[in-house]
Coordinates of C-alpha atoms in Angstrom, one line a residue:
Chain A
X1 CA -128.0 -131.1 -48.6
X2 CA -129.8 -128.6 -46.5
X3 CA -129.5 -128.9 -42.8
X4 CA -129.9 -126.8 -39.7
X5 CA -128.0 -127.6 -36.5
X6 CA -128.6 -125.4 -33.4
X7 CA -127.0 -126.2 -30.1
X8 CA -128.1 -124.5 -26.9
X9 CA -128.5 -121.2 -28.8
X10 CA -129.7 -118.1 -27.1
X11 CA -130.5 -114.7 -28.5
X12 CA -130.3 -111.7 -26.1
X13 CA -131.3 -108.2 -27.2
X14 CA -129.7 -105.3 -25.5
X15 CA -132.3 -102.6 -25.0
X16 CA -130.6 -99.3 -25.3
X17 CA -132.7 -96.4 -24.2
X18 CA -131.7 -92.9 -25.2
X19 CA -129.3 -92.7 -22.3
X20 CA -127.3 -95.8 -22.8
X21 CA -127.2 -95.5 -26.5
X22 CA -125.5 -92.1 -26.4
X23 CA -121.8 -91.8 -27.0
X24 CA -121.6 -89.1 -24.3
X25 CA -122.7 -91.5 -21.7
X26 CA -120.2 -94.2 -22.7
X27 CA -117.3 -91.8 -23.0
X28 CA -118.1 -90.0 -19.7
X29 CA -118.6 -93.4 -18.1
X30 CA -115.2 -94.5 -19.1
X31 CA -113.4 -91.3 -18.3
X32 CA -115.3 -90.3 -15.2
X33 CA -115.2 -93.6 -13.5
X34 CA -118.2 -95.4 -12.2
X35 CA -121.4 -93.4 -12.0
X36 CA -123.1 -96.2 -10.1
X37 CA -123.8 -99.8 -10.6
X38 CA -126.8 -99.1 -12.8
X39 CA -124.9 -97.0 -15.3
X40 CA -123.1 -99.9 -16.8
X41 CA -126.0 -102.3 -16.9
X42 CA -128.0 -102.7 -20.0
X43 CA -131.4 -104.2 -19.9
X44 CA -131.4 -107.4 -21.9
X45 CA -134.4 -109.2 -23.4
X46 CA -133.7 -112.9 -23.6
X47 CA -135.7 -113.6 -26.7
X48 CA -134.5 -117.2 -27.1
X49 CA -132.8 -119.5 -24.6
X50 CA -131.4 -123.0 -24.8
X51 CA -132.6 -123.7 -28.3
X52 CA -131.4 -127.1 -29.6
X53 CA -132.6 -128.2 -33.0
X54 CA -131.5 -130.7 -35.6
X55 CA -133.3 -130.4 -38.9
X56 CA -132.3 -132.5 -41.9
X57 CA -133.2 -132.3 -45.5
X58 CA -136.9 -133.1 -45.9
X59 CA -138.0 -131.6 -42.6
X60 CA -141.3 -129.8 -42.5
X61 CA -141.5 -127.9 -39.2
X62 CA -144.3 -125.8 -37.9
X63 CA -143.6 -123.2 -35.2
X64 CA -146.3 -122.8 -32.7
X65 CA -146.6 -120.4 -29.8
X66 CA -148.4 -117.2 -28.7
X67 CA -147.4 -113.7 -29.7
X68 CA -143.9 -112.9 -28.5
X69 CA -143.0 -116.5 -27.8
X70 CA -140.0 -116.2 -30.0
X71 CA -141.2 -117.6 -33.3
X72 CA -140.0 -114.8 -35.5
X73 CA -136.8 -114.5 -33.6
X74 CA -136.1 -118.2 -34.1
X75 CA -136.8 -117.8 -37.8
X76 CA -134.3 -115.0 -37.9
X77 CA -131.8 -117.0 -36.1
X78 CA -132.2 -119.8 -38.6
X79 CA -131.9 -117.4 -41.5
X80 CA -128.6 -116.1 -40.1
X81 CA -129.9 -112.5 -39.6
X82 CA -129.2 -112.9 -35.9
X83 CA -126.0 -114.8 -34.9
X84 CA -126.6 -116.4 -31.5
X85 CA -125.3 -114.6 -28.5
X86 CA -124.8 -118.0 -26.8
X87 CA -124.5 -121.5 -28.2
X88 CA -124.1 -122.2 -31.9
X89 CA -126.2 -122.2 -35.0
X90 CA -125.0 -123.7 -38.2
X91 CA -127.1 -123.6 -41.3
X92 CA -126.1 -125.3 -44.5
X93 CA -128.0 -124.4 -47.7
X94 CA -129.4 -121.4 -49.5
X95 CA -132.0 -119.7 -47.3
X96 CA -135.1 -118.0 -48.6
X97 CA -136.7 -116.1 -45.7
X98 CA -140.3 -114.8 -46.3
X99 CA -141.1 -112.8 -43.2
X100 CA -142.6 -109.6 -44.5
X101 CA -143.9 -109.5 -48.0
X102 CA -143.5 -105.7 -48.2
X103 CA -139.8 -105.5 -47.5
X104 CA -137.7 -104.7 -50.6
X105 CA -140.7 -103.5 -52.5
X106 CA -140.5 -100.0 -54.0
X107 CA -143.8 -98.2 -54.5
X108 CA -142.4 -95.9 -57.2
X109 CA -141.3 -98.6 -59.6
X110 CA -143.4 -100.9 -61.7
X111 CA -144.7 -104.3 -60.7
X112 CA -142.3 -105.9 -63.2
X113 CA -139.3 -104.1 -61.8
X114 CA -140.4 -105.0 -58.3
X115 CA -140.6 -108.7 -59.2
X116 CA -136.9 -108.6 -60.4
X117 CA -135.7 -106.7 -57.3
X118 CA -137.6 -108.9 -54.9
X119 CA -136.0 -111.9 -56.6
X120 CA -132.5 -110.5 -56.3
X121 CA -133.2 -110.0 -52.6
X122 CA -134.1 -113.6 -52.3
X123 CA -130.8 -114.7 -53.8
X124 CA -131.9 -115.2 -57.4
X125 CA -130.0 -113.8 -60.3
X126 CA -131.4 -111.4 -62.8
X127 CA -131.4 -114.0 -65.5
X128 CA -133.4 -116.5 -63.4
X129 CA -135.9 -113.8 -62.6
X130 CA -136.3 -112.7 -66.2
X131 CA -137.3 -116.3 -67.0
X132 CA -139.9 -116.4 -64.2
X133 CA -141.6 -113.0 -64.9
X134 CA -144.1 -114.4 -67.3
X135 CA -145.1 -117.2 -65.0
X136 CA -145.5 -114.8 -62.1
X137 CA -147.6 -112.4 -64.3
X138 CA -150.0 -115.2 -65.1
X139 CA -150.3 -116.4 -61.5
X140 CA -150.9 -112.9 -60.0
X141 CA -153.6 -112.1 -62.7
X142 CA -152.4 -108.5 -62.5
X143 CA -152.2 -108.1 -66.3
X144 CA -151.4 -104.6 -67.5
X145 CA -151.1 -103.4 -63.9
X146 CA -147.6 -104.9 -63.8
X147 CA -146.5 -102.0 -65.9
X148 CA -147.8 -99.4 -63.4
X149 CA -146.0 -98.2 -60.3
X150 CA -146.6 -100.3 -57.2
X151 CA -148.2 -97.3 -55.4
X152 CA -151.3 -97.7 -57.6
X153 CA -151.9 -101.2 -56.3
X154 CA -154.3 -102.2 -53.6
X155 CA -152.9 -104.1 -50.5
X156 CA -154.3 -107.3 -51.9
X157 CA -152.6 -106.8 -55.2
X158 CA -149.3 -106.2 -53.5
X159 CA -149.6 -109.4 -51.6
X160 CA -150.4 -111.3 -54.8
X161 CA -147.3 -109.9 -56.4
X162 CA -145.2 -110.7 -53.4
X163 CA -146.6 -114.2 -53.1
X164 CA -146.1 -114.7 -56.9
X165 CA -142.4 -113.9 -56.6
X166 CA -141.9 -115.9 -53.4
X167 CA -143.5 -119.0 -54.7
X168 CA -141.5 -118.9 -57.9
X169 CA -138.1 -119.3 -56.3
X170 CA -136.1 -122.5 -55.6
X171 CA -134.9 -122.3 -52.1
X172 CA -133.0 -125.0 -50.2
X173 CA -134.3 -123.8 -46.9
X174 CA -137.6 -122.0 -46.8
X175 CA -138.5 -119.9 -43.7
X176 CA -142.0 -118.7 -43.7
X177 CA -143.5 -116.3 -41.1
X178 CA -147.2 -115.9 -40.5
X179 CA -149.1 -113.1 -42.1
X180 CA -148.7 -114.5 -45.6
X181 CA -152.3 -115.6 -45.2
X182 CA -153.6 -112.0 -45.5
X183 CA -155.0 -112.5 -49.0
X184 CA -158.6 -113.0 -50.2
X185 CA -159.9 -116.5 -49.8
X186 CA -160.1 -117.3 -53.5
X187 CA -156.6 -116.3 -54.1
X188 CA -155.3 -118.1 -51.1
X189 CA -156.9 -121.3 -52.3
X190 CA -155.0 -120.8 -55.6
X191 CA -151.8 -119.8 -53.7
X192 CA -152.0 -122.9 -51.5
X193 CA -151.2 -125.1 -54.4
X194 CA -148.2 -123.0 -55.3
X195 CA -147.2 -122.8 -51.7
X196 CA -147.3 -126.6 -51.4
X197 CA -145.3 -126.9 -54.6
X198 CA -142.8 -124.5 -53.2
X199 CA -142.5 -126.4 -50.0
X200 CA -142.0 -129.6 -52.0
X201 CA -139.2 -128.0 -54.0
X202 CA -137.5 -126.7 -50.8
X203 CA -135.3 -129.1 -49.0
X204 CA -136.3 -127.9 -45.6
X205 CA -139.2 -125.8 -44.3
X206 CA -139.8 -123.9 -41.1
X207 CA -143.2 -122.2 -40.9
X208 CA -144.5 -120.0 -38.1
X209 CA -148.2 -119.6 -38.1
X210 CA -151.3 -119.3 -35.9
X211 CA -153.4 -121.2 -38.4
X212 CA -153.7 -124.8 -37.6
X213 CA -155.1 -125.6 -41.0
X214 CA -152.2 -124.0 -42.8
X215 CA -149.8 -125.8 -40.5
X216 CA -151.4 -129.1 -41.1
X217 CA -151.2 -128.5 -44.9
X218 CA -147.5 -127.7 -45.0
X219 CA -145.9 -129.3 -42.0
X220 CA -145.5 -132.7 -40.3
X221 CA -143.4 -131.8 -37.2
X222 CA -144.2 -129.2 -34.7
X223 CA -142.2 -127.1 -32.3
X224 CA -144.0 -125.3 -29.5
X225 CA -142.2 -122.2 -28.3
X226 CA -142.9 -120.5 -25.0
X227 CA -141.0 -117.6 -23.4
X228 CA -138.2 -118.1 -25.9
X229 CA -137.7 -121.8 -25.0
X230 CA -138.8 -125.0 -26.7
X231 CA -141.7 -126.3 -24.7
X232 CA -142.5 -129.3 -26.8
X233 CA -141.2 -130.9 -30.0
X234 CA -142.7 -133.8 -31.9
X235 CA -145.3 -134.8 -34.5
X236 CA -147.4 -131.8 -35.5
X237 CA -150.7 -133.2 -34.4
X238 CA -149.5 -134.1 -30.9
X239 CA -147.9 -130.7 -30.5
X240 CA -151.0 -128.9 -31.8
X241 CA -153.3 -130.8 -29.4
X242 CA -151.0 -130.1 -26.4
X243 CA -150.8 -126.4 -27.4
X244 CA -154.5 -126.0 -27.8
X245 CA -155.2 -127.7 -24.5
X246 CA -152.6 -125.8 -22.7
X247 CA -155.2 -124.1 -20.6
X248 CA -155.5 -120.4 -20.1
X249 CA -153.8 -118.0 -17.7
X250 CA -151.0 -119.3 -15.6
X251 CA -148.6 -120.0 -18.4
X252 CA -148.7 -116.4 -19.6
X253 CA -146.8 -114.0 -17.6
X254 CA -148.4 -110.6 -17.2
X255 CA -146.3 -107.7 -18.5
X256 CA -144.0 -106.3 -15.8
X257 CA -145.6 -103.5 -13.8
X258 CA -149.1 -104.2 -15.2
X259 CA -152.0 -103.9 -12.9
X260 CA -154.8 -106.4 -12.4
X261 CA -157.1 -107.0 -15.3
Chain B
X1 CA -145.1 -106.4 -24.5
X2 CA -143.7 -109.7 -25.5
X3 CA -143.5 -112.2 -22.7
X4 CA -139.8 -112.9 -22.8
X5 CA -137.9 -112.9 -19.7
X6 CA -136.6 -109.5 -18.9
X7 CA -133.3 -109.5 -17.0
X8 CA -130.6 -107.0 -16.2
X9 CA -127.3 -108.5 -17.1
X10 CA -123.9 -107.1 -16.5
X11 CA -121.8 -107.2 -19.7
X12 CA -121.3 -110.8 -20.5
X13 CA -119.3 -112.4 -23.2
X14 CA -120.7 -115.8 -24.0
X15 CA -118.7 -118.3 -26.0
X16 CA -120.5 -117.6 -29.2
X17 CA -119.7 -114.0 -29.3
X18 CA -116.1 -115.1 -29.7
X19 CA -117.2 -117.5 -32.5
X20 CA -118.9 -114.6 -34.3
X21 CA -115.8 -112.5 -33.8
X22 CA -113.5 -114.0 -36.3
X23 CA -111.4 -112.6 -39.1
X24 CA -112.7 -115.3 -41.4
X25 CA -116.3 -114.1 -41.0
X26 CA -115.3 -110.5 -41.4
X27 CA -113.6 -111.1 -44.7
X28 CA -116.3 -113.5 -45.7
X29 CA -118.8 -110.6 -45.3
X30 CA -116.9 -108.4 -47.6
X31 CA -116.4 -111.1 -50.2
X32 CA -120.0 -112.2 -50.2
X33 CA -121.1 -108.6 -50.4
X34 CA -118.9 -108.0 -53.4
X35 CA -120.3 -111.1 -55.1
X36 CA -123.9 -109.7 -54.8
X37 CA -123.1 -107.1 -57.5
X38 CA -126.4 -107.6 -59.3
X39 CA -128.3 -106.7 -56.1
X40 CA -126.4 -103.6 -55.0
X41 CA -125.7 -102.5 -58.6
X42 CA -129.4 -102.5 -59.2
X43 CA -130.3 -100.8 -55.9
X44 CA -127.7 -98.1 -56.4
X45 CA -129.2 -97.2 -59.8
X46 CA -132.6 -97.4 -58.3
X47 CA -131.7 -94.9 -55.6
X48 CA -130.7 -92.4 -58.3
X49 CA -133.6 -93.0 -60.6
X50 CA -135.9 -92.8 -57.6
X51 CA -134.7 -89.4 -56.6
X52 CA -135.6 -87.9 -60.0
X53 CA -138.6 -90.1 -60.9
X54 CA -141.3 -88.2 -62.8
X55 CA -139.0 -85.3 -63.4
X56 CA -138.5 -84.6 -67.1
X57 CA -134.7 -84.4 -67.0
X58 CA -134.3 -87.2 -64.5
X59 CA -130.8 -87.8 -63.2
X60 CA -129.5 -85.0 -65.5
X61 CA -130.6 -82.7 -62.6
X62 CA -127.5 -83.9 -60.7
X63 CA -125.4 -82.6 -63.5
X64 CA -127.3 -79.4 -63.8
X65 CA -127.3 -78.5 -60.2
X66 CA -123.6 -79.1 -60.0
X67 CA -123.0 -76.9 -63.0
X68 CA -125.2 -74.1 -61.5
X69 CA -123.4 -74.2 -58.1
X70 CA -120.0 -74.3 -59.6
X71 CA -120.6 -71.4 -62.0
X72 CA -122.3 -69.3 -59.4
X73 CA -119.6 -69.8 -56.8
X74 CA -116.8 -69.7 -59.4
X75 CA -117.9 -66.2 -60.5
X76 CA -118.6 -65.1 -56.9
X77 CA -115.2 -66.2 -55.5
X78 CA -113.3 -65.1 -58.5
X79 CA -114.6 -61.6 -57.8
X80 CA -114.1 -61.8 -54.0
X81 CA -110.5 -63.1 -54.1
X82 CA -109.7 -61.1 -57.2
X83 CA -108.8 -64.3 -59.1
X84 CA -109.2 -64.9 -62.8
X85 CA -112.3 -66.8 -63.6
X86 CA -110.6 -69.4 -65.8
X87 CA -108.5 -70.4 -62.8
X88 CA -111.1 -70.1 -60.0
X89 CA -114.0 -71.9 -61.8
X90 CA -112.3 -75.1 -62.8
X91 CA -110.7 -75.3 -59.3
X92 CA -114.1 -74.9 -57.5
X93 CA -115.8 -77.2 -59.9
X94 CA -113.5 -80.1 -59.4
X95 CA -113.3 -79.4 -55.7
X96 CA -117.1 -79.6 -55.5
X97 CA -117.4 -82.8 -57.5
X98 CA -114.8 -84.6 -55.5
X99 CA -116.1 -83.2 -52.2
X100 CA -119.6 -84.4 -53.1
X101 CA -118.2 -87.9 -53.2
X102 CA -116.2 -87.7 -50.1
X103 CA -118.7 -85.8 -48.0
X104 CA -121.7 -87.9 -48.9
X105 CA -119.8 -91.2 -48.5
X106 CA -119.2 -90.2 -44.9
X107 CA -122.5 -88.6 -43.9
X108 CA -124.6 -91.2 -45.7
X109 CA -122.2 -93.8 -44.2
X110 CA -123.4 -92.8 -40.8
X111 CA -127.0 -93.8 -41.8
X112 CA -126.1 -96.8 -44.0
X113 CA -127.3 -99.5 -41.6
X114 CA -129.9 -97.4 -39.6
X115 CA -131.7 -96.4 -42.9
X116 CA -131.7 -100.1 -44.0
X117 CA -133.2 -101.4 -40.8
X118 CA -136.0 -103.2 -42.4
X119 CA -133.9 -104.9 -45.0
X120 CA -131.3 -106.0 -42.4
X121 CA -134.0 -107.5 -40.1
X122 CA -135.8 -109.3 -42.9
X123 CA -133.3 -110.5 -45.4
X124 CA -130.0 -112.2 -44.5
X125 CA -127.3 -110.5 -46.4
X126 CA -123.7 -109.5 -45.6
X127 CA -123.8 -106.1 -44.1
X128 CA -121.2 -104.9 -46.6
X129 CA -123.9 -105.1 -49.3
X130 CA -125.4 -101.8 -48.0
X131 CA -122.0 -100.1 -48.1
X132 CA -121.3 -101.4 -51.6
X133 CA -124.7 -99.9 -52.6
X134 CA -123.8 -96.6 -51.0
X135 CA -120.4 -96.3 -52.7
X136 CA -121.8 -97.4 -56.0
X137 CA -124.5 -94.7 -55.8
X138 CA -121.9 -92.1 -55.0
X139 CA -119.8 -93.3 -57.9
X140 CA -122.8 -92.8 -60.2
X141 CA -123.3 -89.3 -58.9
X142 CA -119.7 -88.7 -59.6
X143 CA -120.1 -89.9 -63.1
X144 CA -123.0 -87.6 -63.7
X145 CA -121.0 -84.7 -62.4
X146 CA -118.1 -85.5 -64.7
X147 CA -120.2 -84.3 -67.5
X148 CA -119.9 -80.8 -66.1
X149 CA -116.2 -81.3 -66.0
X150 CA -116.2 -82.4 -69.7
X151 CA -118.1 -79.2 -70.7
X152 CA -115.7 -77.1 -68.6
X153 CA -112.8 -78.6 -70.5
X154 CA -114.3 -77.2 -73.6
X155 CA -114.8 -73.7 -72.2
X156 CA -111.7 -73.5 -70.1
X157 CA -109.2 -76.0 -71.6
X158 CA -106.7 -77.4 -69.1
X159 CA -103.1 -78.5 -69.9
X160 CA -104.0 -82.2 -69.7
X161 CA -101.4 -84.8 -70.5
X162 CA -100.9 -88.5 -70.1
X163 CA -100.0 -87.8 -66.5
X164 CA -103.6 -86.7 -66.0
X165 CA -104.6 -90.4 -66.1
X166 CA -103.4 -90.4 -62.5
X167 CA -106.9 -89.2 -61.7
X168 CA -108.2 -92.7 -62.4
X169 CA -106.2 -94.5 -59.6
X170 CA -106.8 -91.5 -57.5
X171 CA -110.6 -92.0 -57.8
X172 CA -110.1 -95.7 -57.1
X173 CA -108.4 -94.7 -53.9
X174 CA -111.3 -92.4 -53.0
X175 CA -113.7 -95.3 -53.5
X176 CA -111.6 -97.7 -51.4
X177 CA -111.4 -95.0 -48.6
X178 CA -115.0 -94.1 -48.9
X179 CA -115.8 -97.7 -48.3
X180 CA -114.0 -98.1 -45.1
X181 CA -115.1 -94.8 -43.8
X182 CA -118.8 -95.6 -44.5
X183 CA -118.5 -99.0 -43.0
X184 CA -116.7 -97.8 -39.9
X185 CA -118.9 -94.8 -39.2
X186 CA -122.0 -96.9 -40.1
X187 CA -121.3 -99.6 -37.5
X188 CA -120.4 -97.1 -34.7
X189 CA -123.5 -94.9 -35.5
X190 CA -125.8 -97.9 -35.3
X191 CA -124.7 -98.4 -31.7
X192 CA -124.3 -94.7 -30.7
X193 CA -127.1 -92.7 -32.3
X194 CA -125.4 -89.3 -31.5
X195 CA -122.9 -90.0 -34.2
X196 CA -124.9 -89.2 -37.4
X197 CA -125.6 -85.5 -36.4
X198 CA -122.0 -85.2 -35.2
X199 CA -120.8 -86.6 -38.5
X200 CA -122.9 -84.1 -40.5
X201 CA -121.4 -81.2 -38.5
X202 CA -117.8 -82.4 -38.8
X203 CA -118.1 -83.0 -42.6
X204 CA -119.6 -79.5 -43.0
X205 CA -116.8 -78.0 -41.0
X206 CA -114.2 -79.9 -43.0
X207 CA -115.7 -78.5 -46.2
X208 CA -114.7 -75.0 -45.1
X209 CA -111.3 -76.1 -43.8
X210 CA -110.4 -77.9 -47.0
X211 CA -109.2 -75.9 -50.0
X212 CA -112.3 -76.3 -52.2
X213 CA -113.5 -72.7 -52.7
X214 CA -110.2 -71.1 -51.6
X215 CA -107.1 -71.8 -53.6
X216 CA -104.4 -73.4 -51.4
X217 CA -101.4 -72.4 -53.5
X218 CA -102.4 -68.8 -53.7
X219 CA -102.4 -68.5 -49.9
X220 CA -99.1 -70.4 -49.7
X221 CA -97.5 -68.0 -52.1
X222 CA -99.1 -65.0 -50.4
X223 CA -96.8 -62.0 -49.9
X224 CA -98.3 -61.7 -46.4
X225 CA -96.0 -64.0 -44.3
X226 CA -98.7 -64.7 -41.7
X227 CA -101.2 -65.9 -44.2
X228 CA -98.6 -68.1 -45.9
X229 CA -97.6 -69.7 -42.6
X230 CA -101.2 -70.3 -41.6
X231 CA -102.0 -71.8 -44.9
X232 CA -99.3 -74.4 -44.3
X233 CA -101.4 -75.8 -41.5
X234 CA -103.9 -77.0 -44.1
X235 CA -101.4 -79.8 -44.8
X236 CA -102.5 -81.4 -41.5
X237 CA -106.0 -81.8 -42.9
X238 CA -106.1 -85.3 -44.5
X239 CA -108.9 -84.2 -46.8
X240 CA -106.5 -81.8 -48.5
X241 CA -104.4 -84.7 -49.7
X242 CA -107.5 -86.7 -50.8
X243 CA -108.6 -83.7 -52.9
X244 CA -105.1 -83.0 -54.3
X245 CA -104.4 -86.5 -55.6
X246 CA -107.4 -86.2 -58.0
X247 CA -107.7 -82.4 -58.5
X248 CA -104.1 -81.9 -59.6
X249 CA -104.2 -84.4 -62.5
X250 CA -107.7 -83.1 -63.5
X251 CA -106.3 -79.6 -63.8
X252 CA -103.2 -80.8 -65.6
X253 CA -100.9 -79.9 -62.7
X254 CA -97.7 -81.6 -61.7
X255 CA -97.5 -84.9 -59.7
X256 CA -96.9 -84.3 -56.0
X257 CA -95.7 -87.5 -54.3
X258 CA -96.5 -86.5 -50.7
X259 CA -100.3 -86.3 -51.2
X260 CA -100.2 -89.9 -52.5
X261 CA -98.1 -91.1 -49.6
X262 CA -100.4 -89.5 -47.0
X263 CA -103.5 -91.0 -48.7
X264 CA -101.9 -94.5 -49.0
X265 CA -100.9 -94.4 -45.3
X266 CA -104.4 -93.4 -44.2
X267 CA -105.9 -96.0 -46.5
X268 CA -103.9 -98.7 -44.8
X269 CA -104.6 -97.4 -41.2
X270 CA -108.2 -96.8 -41.9
X271 CA -108.8 -100.3 -43.3
X272 CA -106.9 -101.9 -40.4
X273 CA -109.1 -100.1 -37.9
X274 CA -112.3 -100.8 -39.9
X275 CA -111.4 -104.5 -40.1
X276 CA -111.0 -104.8 -36.4
X277 CA -114.4 -103.1 -35.8
X278 CA -116.0 -105.3 -38.5
X279 CA -114.6 -108.4 -36.9
X280 CA -115.8 -107.5 -33.5
X281 CA -119.2 -105.9 -34.2
X282 CA -120.3 -107.2 -37.6
X283 CA -122.7 -109.7 -35.9
X284 CA -124.1 -107.0 -33.6
X285 CA -125.3 -104.7 -36.3
X286 CA -128.6 -106.6 -36.7
X287 CA -129.1 -106.5 -33.0
X288 CA -128.4 -102.8 -32.7
X289 CA -130.2 -101.5 -35.7

């Protein structure tokens, strides 16, 4: 059974500038004694703080929050790409993360080959992908284009291909990031059905999006992230209402050092 | 600029870092990486096909360029050192083929995570997958280059015997060592970005310090006592031993135990060090990359 259990997890990114990332600095720092209090300090971005989540099989969770609130980071934490720097995160089940449709796509090889590779990346076997190629070809409507190298495709065609692959897999935990809506409206309408099917097949869904409609289609619970913390968690509609009525201004912190607007 | 909280923190070691730092997770990374053979096997081939896509001869260019280099340098150095071509050319050829594997495993190892940043940040996979892919790609290069060796055996037959089969475990040792070297250099380079250029320079330097174009035994047996004693210093170069365990059987020369002992000792030490680094910094790679 798929489940996600996160306890008080935090994700801190060390930001190495050219100076702190250099070996010379580290070696000289050790050998030559303290250069000064600042030399040993690394700027840290606290991307997530005190995240506690308990998601069981069947959960359909929508992540809501403004840009930089930590939605993508949380998805990466749940997928196991980032192990928490504080607290714990335990994920049971086969994870299929769909963050960037372009990753793992090779422009020089044919659409067919890309379908196979993309599937391997998502944890499928070659045999499983061979069985699905026909279905994906029909769905994407790319026809003979599938035999041409990917570089001859338009952006929309690439998205179709990627969506075709993604929606053909059988994940236990599906993690979707926004941006998959960047297809033409007709195709999206067609893709929605497949996307809903996919979500039904998956044991657990976490979906980050700015589109209330898509969120309502796919999710029933909502998590509102702000400044890397969970601001609110509950039924999707309530969270969406609260988020949309959050009022402007005061909640957003201006970038450090920024002047008045 | 994302609106996360920026803070300056003195090095802190929260509880979970210790949880991520476990031997179990380190070995698990290697085991899961190994099991994803379909993925890295496919990608390794892809890397090679990619490089020669749309060229008529394709990956055969690997073989051809190796042949051209070996013949040109074989003829050149045979003339320079006054050696016989049938000795110099096979020696240089095998040296080049083996060095191509060793050198690229290390230099490309320095970039193994940096170059795969997008994959690492978008798809959860054991970090060892990228190293398996690298070593597999280098093995395929090695395989292509062996064709040149096969042709050479026809032109300049070597006194091969059953003992020459020692080249097989020798190459296995090269792979096992290439793996830890790439993994170790890869992790450290991801944190310290000065390392990749340093690695390239060091590997280049080692190419000249290692008997690849110059014949080690000729210098050892030199009538000039100074040259002979200096040549003995080459024994301190670990790459000499890595080269000798495979070159000697491929040239049909006698079995020298000491080269194998040195290689086995370094293999154990290298893996021990790499496992410690993997245990402590495996989970940091996706943060650093």
